[in-house]
PDB file of C-alpha atoms in Angstrom:
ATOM      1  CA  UNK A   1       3.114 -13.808  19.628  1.00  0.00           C
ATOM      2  CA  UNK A   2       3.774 -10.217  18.806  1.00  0.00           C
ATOM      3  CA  UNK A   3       7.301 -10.317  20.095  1.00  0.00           C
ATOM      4  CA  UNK A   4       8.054 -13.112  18.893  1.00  0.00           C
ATOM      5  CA  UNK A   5       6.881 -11.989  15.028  1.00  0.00           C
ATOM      6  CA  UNK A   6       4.178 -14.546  14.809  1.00  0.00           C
ATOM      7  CA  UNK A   7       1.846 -11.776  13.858  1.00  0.00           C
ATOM      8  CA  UNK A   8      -0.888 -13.694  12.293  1.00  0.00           C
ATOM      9  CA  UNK A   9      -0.439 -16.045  15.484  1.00  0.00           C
ATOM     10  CA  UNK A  10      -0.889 -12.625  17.447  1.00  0.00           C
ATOM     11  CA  UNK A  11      -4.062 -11.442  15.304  1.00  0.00           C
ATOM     12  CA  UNK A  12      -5.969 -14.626  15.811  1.00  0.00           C
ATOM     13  CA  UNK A  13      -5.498 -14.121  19.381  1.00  0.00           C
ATOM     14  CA  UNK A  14      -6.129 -10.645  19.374  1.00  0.00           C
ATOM     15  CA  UNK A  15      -9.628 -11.523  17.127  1.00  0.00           C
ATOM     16  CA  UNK A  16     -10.761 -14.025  19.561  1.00  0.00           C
ATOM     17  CA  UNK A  17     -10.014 -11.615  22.416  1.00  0.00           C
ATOM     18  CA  UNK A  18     -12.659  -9.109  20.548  1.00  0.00           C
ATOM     19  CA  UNK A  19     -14.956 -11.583  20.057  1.00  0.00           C
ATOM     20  CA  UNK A  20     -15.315 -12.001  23.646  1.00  0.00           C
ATOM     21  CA  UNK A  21     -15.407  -8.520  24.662  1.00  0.00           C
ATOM     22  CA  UNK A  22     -15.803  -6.130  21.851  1.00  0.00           C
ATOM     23  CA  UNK A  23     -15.718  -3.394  24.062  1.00  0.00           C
ATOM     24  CA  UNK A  24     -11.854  -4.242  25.403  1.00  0.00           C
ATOM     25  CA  UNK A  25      -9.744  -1.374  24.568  1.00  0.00           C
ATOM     26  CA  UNK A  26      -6.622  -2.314  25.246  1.00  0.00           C
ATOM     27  CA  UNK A  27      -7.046  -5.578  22.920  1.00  0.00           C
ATOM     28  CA  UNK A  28      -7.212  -2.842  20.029  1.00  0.00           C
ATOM     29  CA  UNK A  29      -4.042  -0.656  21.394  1.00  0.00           C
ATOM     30  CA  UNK A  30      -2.256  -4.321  20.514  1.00  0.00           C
ATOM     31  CA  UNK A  31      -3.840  -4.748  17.252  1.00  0.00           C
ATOM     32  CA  UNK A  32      -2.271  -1.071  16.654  1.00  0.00           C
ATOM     33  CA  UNK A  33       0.961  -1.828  17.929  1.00  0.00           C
ATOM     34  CA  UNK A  34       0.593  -5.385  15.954  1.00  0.00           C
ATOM     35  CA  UNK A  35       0.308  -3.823  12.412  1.00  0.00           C
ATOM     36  CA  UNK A  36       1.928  -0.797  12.602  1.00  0.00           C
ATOM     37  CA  UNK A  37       5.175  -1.613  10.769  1.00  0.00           C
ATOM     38  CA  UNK A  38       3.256  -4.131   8.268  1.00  0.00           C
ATOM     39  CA  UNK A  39      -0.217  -2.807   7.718  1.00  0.00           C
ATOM     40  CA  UNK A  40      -0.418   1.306   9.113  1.00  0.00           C
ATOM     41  CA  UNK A  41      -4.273   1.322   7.841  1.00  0.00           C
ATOM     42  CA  UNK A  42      -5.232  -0.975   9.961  1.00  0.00           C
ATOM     43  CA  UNK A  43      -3.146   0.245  12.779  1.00  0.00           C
ATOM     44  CA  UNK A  44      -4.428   3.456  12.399  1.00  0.00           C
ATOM     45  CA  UNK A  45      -7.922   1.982  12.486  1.00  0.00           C
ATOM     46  CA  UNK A  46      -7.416   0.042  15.651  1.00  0.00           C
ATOM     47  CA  UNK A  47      -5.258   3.372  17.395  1.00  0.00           C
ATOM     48  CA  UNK A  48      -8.780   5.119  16.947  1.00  0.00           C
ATOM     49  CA  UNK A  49     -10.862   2.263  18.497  1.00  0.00           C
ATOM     50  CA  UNK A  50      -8.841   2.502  21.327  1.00  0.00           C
ATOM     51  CA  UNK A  51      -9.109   6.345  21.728  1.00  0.00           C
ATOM     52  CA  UNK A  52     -12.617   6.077  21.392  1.00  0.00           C
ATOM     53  CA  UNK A  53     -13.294   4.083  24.670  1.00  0.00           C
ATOM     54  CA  UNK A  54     -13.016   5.786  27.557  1.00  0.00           C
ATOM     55  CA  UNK A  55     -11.775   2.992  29.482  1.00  0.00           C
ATOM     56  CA  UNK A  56      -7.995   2.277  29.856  1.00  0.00           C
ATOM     57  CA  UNK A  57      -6.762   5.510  29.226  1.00  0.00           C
ATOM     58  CA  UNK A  58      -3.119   4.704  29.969  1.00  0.00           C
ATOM     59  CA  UNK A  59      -1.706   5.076  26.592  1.00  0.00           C
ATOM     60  CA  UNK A  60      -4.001   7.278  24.989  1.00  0.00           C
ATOM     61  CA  UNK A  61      -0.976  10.217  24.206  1.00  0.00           C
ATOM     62  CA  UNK A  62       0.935   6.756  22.732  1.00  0.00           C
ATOM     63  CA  UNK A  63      -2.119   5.965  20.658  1.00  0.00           C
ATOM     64  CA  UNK A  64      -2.531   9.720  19.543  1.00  0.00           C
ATOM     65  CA  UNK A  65       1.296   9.968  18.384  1.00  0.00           C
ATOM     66  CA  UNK A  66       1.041   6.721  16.904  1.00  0.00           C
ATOM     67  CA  UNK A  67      -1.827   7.263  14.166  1.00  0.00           C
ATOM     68  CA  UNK A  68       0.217  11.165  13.384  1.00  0.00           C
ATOM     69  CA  UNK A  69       2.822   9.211  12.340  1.00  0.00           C
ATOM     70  CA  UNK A  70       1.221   6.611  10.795  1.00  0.00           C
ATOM     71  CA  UNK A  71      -1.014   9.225   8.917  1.00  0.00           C
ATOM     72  CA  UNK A  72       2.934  11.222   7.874  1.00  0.00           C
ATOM     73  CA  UNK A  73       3.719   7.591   6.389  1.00  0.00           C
ATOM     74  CA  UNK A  74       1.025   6.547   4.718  1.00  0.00           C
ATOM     75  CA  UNK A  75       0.314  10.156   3.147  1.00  0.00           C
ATOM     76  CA  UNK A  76       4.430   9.849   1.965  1.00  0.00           C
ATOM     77  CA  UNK A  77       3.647   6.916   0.544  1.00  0.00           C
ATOM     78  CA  UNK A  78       1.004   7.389  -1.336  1.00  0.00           C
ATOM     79  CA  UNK A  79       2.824  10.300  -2.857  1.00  0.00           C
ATOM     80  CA  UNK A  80       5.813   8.452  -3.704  1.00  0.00           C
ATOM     81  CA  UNK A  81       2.686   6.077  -5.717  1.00  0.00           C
ATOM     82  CA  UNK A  82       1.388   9.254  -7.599  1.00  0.00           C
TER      83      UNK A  82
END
């Protein structure tokens, strides 16, 4: 769903996915990469979910660079508000 931009397609899926097995980390790495051109809080939000599992470590250094850059954006644009 998430390639194909059918992101509220993807969420739903992604939601369900949680609701299974809350503690699934990689299910909130895709949330991240879901919303991080349309909604960076939220990204940012699910980044940290995922670095705060232990398991599934594979993209942790992705996740970390991620949620800097998301934080650089968000803090611009909430400058460019003020």
């Amino acid at each position: 769903y998430r390639l194909m931009e059918k992101r509220d397609e993807a969420a739903d899926a992604y939601r369900k996915a949680l609701e299974l097995g809350k503690n699934y980390p990689l299910v909130h790495y895709k949330v991240g990469l879901l919303w991080e051109d349309t909604k960076p809080e939220e990204a940012i939000k699910a980044f940290e979910k995922y670095l705060a599992s232990d398991k599934n470590p594979d993209f942790q250094t992705e996740a970390k660079a991620k949620i800097e850059k998301l934080k650089n954006v968000t803090a611009s644009q909430s400058q460019r508000k003020q």
